[in-house]
Structure formats: C-alpha cells, structure tokens
Amino acid sequence: MHSKGTPTGLQHLTTLSVLLGIAVCVHSPALASAAALGKTYPIAERDFLEVIHERLQAKQAAGEIDAMQQAMRATALNTIENPTPVPGINRATQAQTHYYDPSVVAEKAIHDASGKVVVAAGTRVNPLEYLGLSKVLLFIDGSDAQQLAYADDYYQNSKKPVKVILVGGSYMQVMRQWKRPVYFDQGGYLTQRLAIKHVPTLVYQDKPTDSVLRIDSIALPHAPTAEGATP
C-alpha cells in the first residue's frame, strides 16, 4: 500500500535539489564578476539561510515545489507499477529441461551457539539436504495474456503451493486481478542464478531426496495444466 502523502525521503531530496539550485545562483561567477566592475562599496551581507528561506517561500507560493513533488511521486509510482522487464528472457518455443545445483562452499567455519564448528571452512554445503523446496516457482512474462492464463490455471490445479514470479509486466496489476501475492524478479537475480532464458518456466524439486532443482521451460499451448502431470 502507498501513502497518500509524499514520502519523507522524496521531500528531503526535493528540498536538497532546490537548495543546491539556489546555492549555484547565489555563488554564480557572473555575480562575482559584476561586483568587481566600477566603484566598490561596503556590502551588508544578509544571512545566507535567510536568502534560501525567502526563495523557498517564493517557489512554494509559485507552486514549483508542489509540482516537483508531484512529478517525483508519479515517477516512483510508475516504477512500482511497471518495473523494468528482465532483459534476455524470451517466450519458450520448445520444451527444455536443465538442473541447478544450489551447493555453496563455506568460506569461513560456521559455529553453533556453543562455539562448536558445525561446518568447516571449505566444506561444500547443499541447502536442499537440510531444507527442501516445498513450492513450485513459476516464472512468466506478465505482459503475455496466454502465459497469465497458463499460470492462473496451473496455480489453481497444482498439488503443491505455487509462487508466480514475473519477469515482465505489472505485478501490481496481476495481484489486483488475481487477489493473491505475485512477485517480480527485480534485476533478474533469480533468472540469472537459475540460468532461465525462456518463460514460462517451472522450478521445483522433483523428489524430496534430490540434491538439485529441476527447471522446465514450457512451450505453450501444449503444456500440461496441473502440477504433478510434469513435475
């Protein structure tokens, strides 16, 4: 949910921008040059903060600050509503399967609460051996109506919980339409890590004892519609 007011961070950023602009005007080289021409007189300098305050009031009265805040708010909301699509992801044209090993090598020793070493440095650890993936991750392009229909049908008929993750389109709009959580692969972190190049794609643990994740790219419209038919 978004606050109807302007976020504090945006207010600070707006004020800082105005202050910098005023500072440039006040310390302009052109003004310094003009002051050097002709006869000079003692100058009774005004308080710098007083000058800034007056100019801010003038801009506020002219509606400039409100306009800047409205523009920044609109930009922020548009970024939330329409995140940048993950680059390099295309619609699948043929079914493909590959596997992902989530194992990592411990750079440092891991100790328990008593200080005892439970994982020695340099040990290769596979998270799936300790905690399996109970959900199916379904990556789709939210701007593709057919992929949305497939994902909704898959979600409704799946034997396992499904987490739908968008690589394009408005996840906010899809959430409002489906009335359930939808996620977005911000910056392509998951798709890069899982080497996903095509969507729709299913990511799941085929068997509870498997030490790798199975990743299936689905070529629509011939894909199965229920989890358990393929995964």
mmCIF file of C-alpha atoms in Angstrom, residues 8-162:
data_model
loop_
_atom_site.group_PDB
_atom_site.id
_atom_site.type_symbol
_atom_site.label_atom_id
_atom_site.label_comp_id
_atom_site.label_asym_id
_atom_site.label_seq_id
_atom_site.Cartn_x
_atom_site.Cartn_y
_atom_site.Cartn_z
ATOM 1 C CA THR A 8 9.773 11.834 3.644
ATOM 2 C CA GLY A 9 12.744 10.736 1.520
ATOM 3 C CA LEU A 10 11.272 12.463 -1.546
ATOM 4 C CA GLN A 11 10.675 15.649 0.471
ATOM 5 C CA HIS A 12 14.312 15.704 1.574
ATOM 6 C CA LEU A 13 15.508 15.052 -1.971
ATOM 7 C CA THR A 14 13.272 17.825 -3.343
ATOM 8 C CA THR A 15 14.444 20.336 -0.725
ATOM 9 C CA LEU A 16 18.088 19.398 -1.309
ATOM 10 C CA SER A 17 17.679 19.922 -5.069
ATOM 11 C CA VAL A 18 16.169 23.357 -4.506
ATOM 12 C CA LEU A 19 18.919 24.303 -2.036
ATOM 13 C CA LEU A 20 21.636 23.295 -4.478
ATOM 14 C CA GLY A 21 19.963 25.307 -7.230
ATOM 15 C CA ILE A 22 19.776 28.361 -5.022
ATOM 16 C CA ALA A 23 23.369 27.935 -3.882
ATOM 17 C CA VAL A 24 24.516 27.945 -7.510
ATOM 18 C CA CYS A 25 22.561 31.149 -8.164
ATOM 19 C CA VAL A 26 23.896 32.895 -5.059
ATOM 20 C CA HIS A 27 27.513 31.971 -5.773
ATOM 21 C CA SER A 28 27.346 32.486 -9.534
ATOM 22 C CA PRO A 29 30.677 33.606 -11.141
ATOM 23 C CA ALA A 30 28.670 36.145 -13.159
ATOM 24 C CA LEU A 31 27.617 37.897 -9.958
ATOM 25 C CA ALA A 32 31.181 37.908 -8.702
ATOM 26 C CA SER A 33 32.401 39.489 -11.954
ATOM 27 C CA ALA A 34 29.712 42.164 -11.876
ATOM 28 C CA ALA A 35 30.696 43.124 -8.336
ATOM 29 C CA ALA A 36 34.275 43.779 -9.492
ATOM 30 C CA LEU A 37 33.256 46.456 -12.020
ATOM 31 C CA GLY A 38 33.162 50.146 -11.113
ATOM 32 C CA LYS A 39 33.387 51.700 -7.716
ATOM 33 C CA THR A 40 33.069 49.388 -4.772
ATOM 34 C CA TYR A 41 31.054 49.994 -1.623
ATOM 35 C CA PRO A 42 30.782 48.159 1.688
ATOM 36 C CA ILE A 43 28.249 45.341 1.456
ATOM 37 C CA ALA A 44 25.961 44.478 4.301
ATOM 38 C CA GLU A 45 25.677 40.735 3.754
ATOM 39 C CA ARG A 46 22.365 39.099 4.517
ATOM 40 C CA ASP A 47 22.202 35.788 6.284
ATOM 41 C CA PHE A 48 22.564 33.029 3.694
ATOM 42 C CA LEU A 49 19.867 30.871 5.296
ATOM 43 C CA GLU A 50 17.506 33.843 5.247
ATOM 44 C CA VAL A 51 18.007 34.203 1.498
ATOM 45 C CA ILE A 52 17.375 30.500 0.993
ATOM 46 C CA HIS A 53 14.243 30.673 3.126
ATOM 47 C CA GLU A 54 12.854 33.586 1.117
ATOM 48 C CA ARG A 55 13.499 31.884 -2.194
ATOM 49 C CA LEU A 56 11.952 28.654 -0.983
ATOM 50 C CA GLN A 57 8.876 30.569 0.091
ATOM 51 C CA ALA A 58 8.704 32.209 -3.332
ATOM 52 C CA LYS A 59 8.952 28.852 -5.083
ATOM 53 C CA GLN A 60 6.371 27.373 -2.716
ATOM 54 C CA ALA A 61 3.992 30.246 -3.444
ATOM 55 C CA ALA A 62 4.505 29.762 -7.175
ATOM 56 C CA GLY A 63 3.666 26.064 -6.852
ATOM 57 C CA GLU A 64 7.086 24.937 -8.140
ATOM 58 C CA ILE A 65 7.906 22.720 -5.155
ATOM 59 C CA ASP A 66 4.494 21.037 -5.215
ATOM 60 C CA ALA A 67 4.897 20.404 -8.928
ATOM 61 C CA MET A 68 8.319 18.816 -8.363
ATOM 62 C CA GLN A 69 6.941 16.631 -5.589
ATOM 63 C CA GLN A 70 4.019 15.517 -7.740
ATOM 64 C CA ALA A 71 6.356 14.654 -10.623
ATOM 65 C CA MET A 72 8.675 12.641 -8.365
ATOM 66 C CA ARG A 73 5.717 10.852 -6.784
ATOM 67 C CA ALA A 74 4.337 9.942 -10.223
ATOM 68 C CA THR A 75 7.728 8.624 -11.312
ATOM 69 C CA ALA A 76 8.082 6.490 -8.175
ATOM 70 C CA LEU A 77 4.569 5.038 -8.531
ATOM 71 C CA ASN A 78 5.133 4.254 -12.196
ATOM 72 C CA THR A 79 8.347 2.414 -11.324
ATOM 73 C CA ILE A 80 6.461 0.309 -8.777
ATOM 74 C CA GLU A 81 3.543 -0.368 -11.096
ATOM 75 C CA ASN A 82 5.694 -1.060 -14.148
ATOM 76 C CA PRO A 83 9.133 -2.399 -13.163
ATOM 77 C CA THR A 84 11.794 -2.727 -15.828
ATOM 78 C CA PRO A 85 11.441 -6.098 -17.617
ATOM 79 C CA VAL A 86 14.254 -8.586 -17.076
ATOM 80 C CA PRO A 87 16.419 -8.422 -20.221
ATOM 81 C CA GLY A 88 17.292 -11.507 -22.264
ATOM 82 C CA ILE A 89 14.162 -13.511 -21.377
ATOM 83 C CA ASN A 90 12.060 -14.764 -24.303
ATOM 84 C CA ARG A 91 8.937 -16.861 -24.673
ATOM 85 C CA ALA A 92 9.750 -20.580 -24.853
ATOM 86 C CA THR A 93 9.270 -22.155 -28.279
ATOM 87 C CA GLN A 94 10.198 -25.678 -27.247
ATOM 88 C CA ALA A 95 10.227 -27.708 -24.057
ATOM 89 C CA GLN A 96 13.617 -27.822 -22.375
ATOM 90 C CA THR A 97 14.918 -29.108 -19.048
ATOM 91 C CA HIS A 98 18.072 -28.351 -17.119
ATOM 92 C CA TYR A 99 19.115 -28.686 -13.477
ATOM 93 C CA TYR A 100 20.503 -26.344 -10.856
ATOM 94 C CA ASP A 101 22.796 -27.380 -8.004
ATOM 95 C CA PRO A 102 22.409 -24.834 -5.161
ATOM 96 C CA SER A 103 25.523 -26.051 -3.342
ATOM 97 C CA VAL A 104 27.873 -23.428 -1.914
ATOM 98 C CA VAL A 105 31.325 -23.630 -0.378
ATOM 99 C CA ALA A 106 31.639 -22.202 3.140
ATOM 100 C CA GLU A 107 34.305 -19.500 3.050
ATOM 101 C CA LYS A 108 34.511 -19.448 6.847
ATOM 102 C CA ALA A 109 33.810 -22.001 9.540
ATOM 103 C CA ILE A 110 30.248 -21.965 10.860
ATOM 104 C CA HIS A 111 29.806 -22.390 14.608
ATOM 105 C CA ASP A 112 26.804 -23.270 16.735
ATOM 106 C CA ALA A 113 25.703 -21.345 19.831
ATOM 107 C CA SER A 114 28.304 -23.098 21.998
ATOM 108 C CA GLY A 115 31.136 -22.270 19.605
ATOM 109 C CA LYS A 116 31.428 -25.767 18.190
ATOM 110 C CA VAL A 117 32.293 -25.953 14.484
ATOM 111 C CA VAL A 118 29.337 -27.423 12.596
ATOM 112 C CA VAL A 119 30.621 -26.626 9.089
ATOM 113 C CA ALA A 120 34.340 -26.383 8.471
ATOM 114 C CA ALA A 121 35.723 -23.744 6.130
ATOM 115 C CA GLY A 122 35.962 -25.073 2.587
ATOM 116 C CA THR A 123 33.102 -27.532 3.075
ATOM 117 C CA ARG A 124 30.627 -27.828 0.202
ATOM 118 C CA VAL A 125 27.077 -27.481 1.521
ATOM 119 C CA ASN A 126 23.832 -28.189 -0.323
ATOM 120 C CA PRO A 127 20.818 -26.386 1.240
ATOM 121 C CA LEU A 128 18.414 -28.962 -0.233
ATOM 122 C CA GLU A 129 19.911 -31.577 2.074
ATOM 123 C CA TYR A 130 18.638 -29.592 5.057
ATOM 124 C CA LEU A 131 15.554 -27.831 3.733
ATOM 125 C CA GLY A 132 13.750 -28.907 0.583
ATOM 126 C CA LEU A 133 11.853 -26.641 -1.805
ATOM 127 C CA SER A 134 8.210 -27.241 -0.917
ATOM 128 C CA LYS A 135 6.858 -24.840 -3.536
ATOM 129 C CA VAL A 136 6.901 -24.663 -7.307
ATOM 130 C CA LEU A 137 8.360 -21.449 -8.706
ATOM 131 C CA LEU A 138 6.616 -20.399 -11.919
ATOM 132 C CA PHE A 139 8.337 -17.702 -13.963
ATOM 133 C CA ILE A 140 6.229 -15.928 -16.581
ATOM 134 C CA ASP A 141 6.017 -12.726 -18.587
ATOM 135 C CA GLY A 142 3.072 -10.851 -17.108
ATOM 136 C CA SER A 143 2.537 -8.886 -20.312
ATOM 137 C CA ASP A 144 1.678 -12.112 -22.203
ATOM 138 C CA ALA A 145 -2.038 -12.954 -21.801
ATOM 139 C CA GLN A 146 -1.521 -16.621 -22.650
ATOM 140 C CA GLN A 147 1.213 -17.008 -20.048
ATOM 141 C CA LEU A 148 -1.018 -15.336 -17.466
ATOM 142 C CA ALA A 149 -3.851 -17.743 -18.276
ATOM 143 C CA TYR A 150 -1.473 -20.711 -18.043
ATOM 144 C CA ALA A 151 -0.062 -19.521 -14.707
ATOM 145 C CA ASP A 152 -3.514 -18.948 -13.221
ATOM 146 C CA ASP A 153 -4.706 -22.397 -14.315
ATOM 147 C CA TYR A 154 -1.503 -24.012 -13.044
ATOM 148 C CA TYR A 155 -1.874 -22.271 -9.683
ATOM 149 C CA GLN A 156 -5.486 -23.380 -9.303
ATOM 150 C CA ASN A 157 -4.758 -27.046 -10.106
ATOM 151 C CA SER A 158 -1.326 -27.571 -8.585
ATOM 152 C CA LYS A 159 -0.800 -30.206 -5.905
ATOM 153 C CA LYS A 160 1.934 -28.037 -4.404
ATOM 154 C CA PRO A 161 1.905 -24.351 -3.450
ATOM 155 C CA VAL A 162 2.917 -22.168 -6.392
#
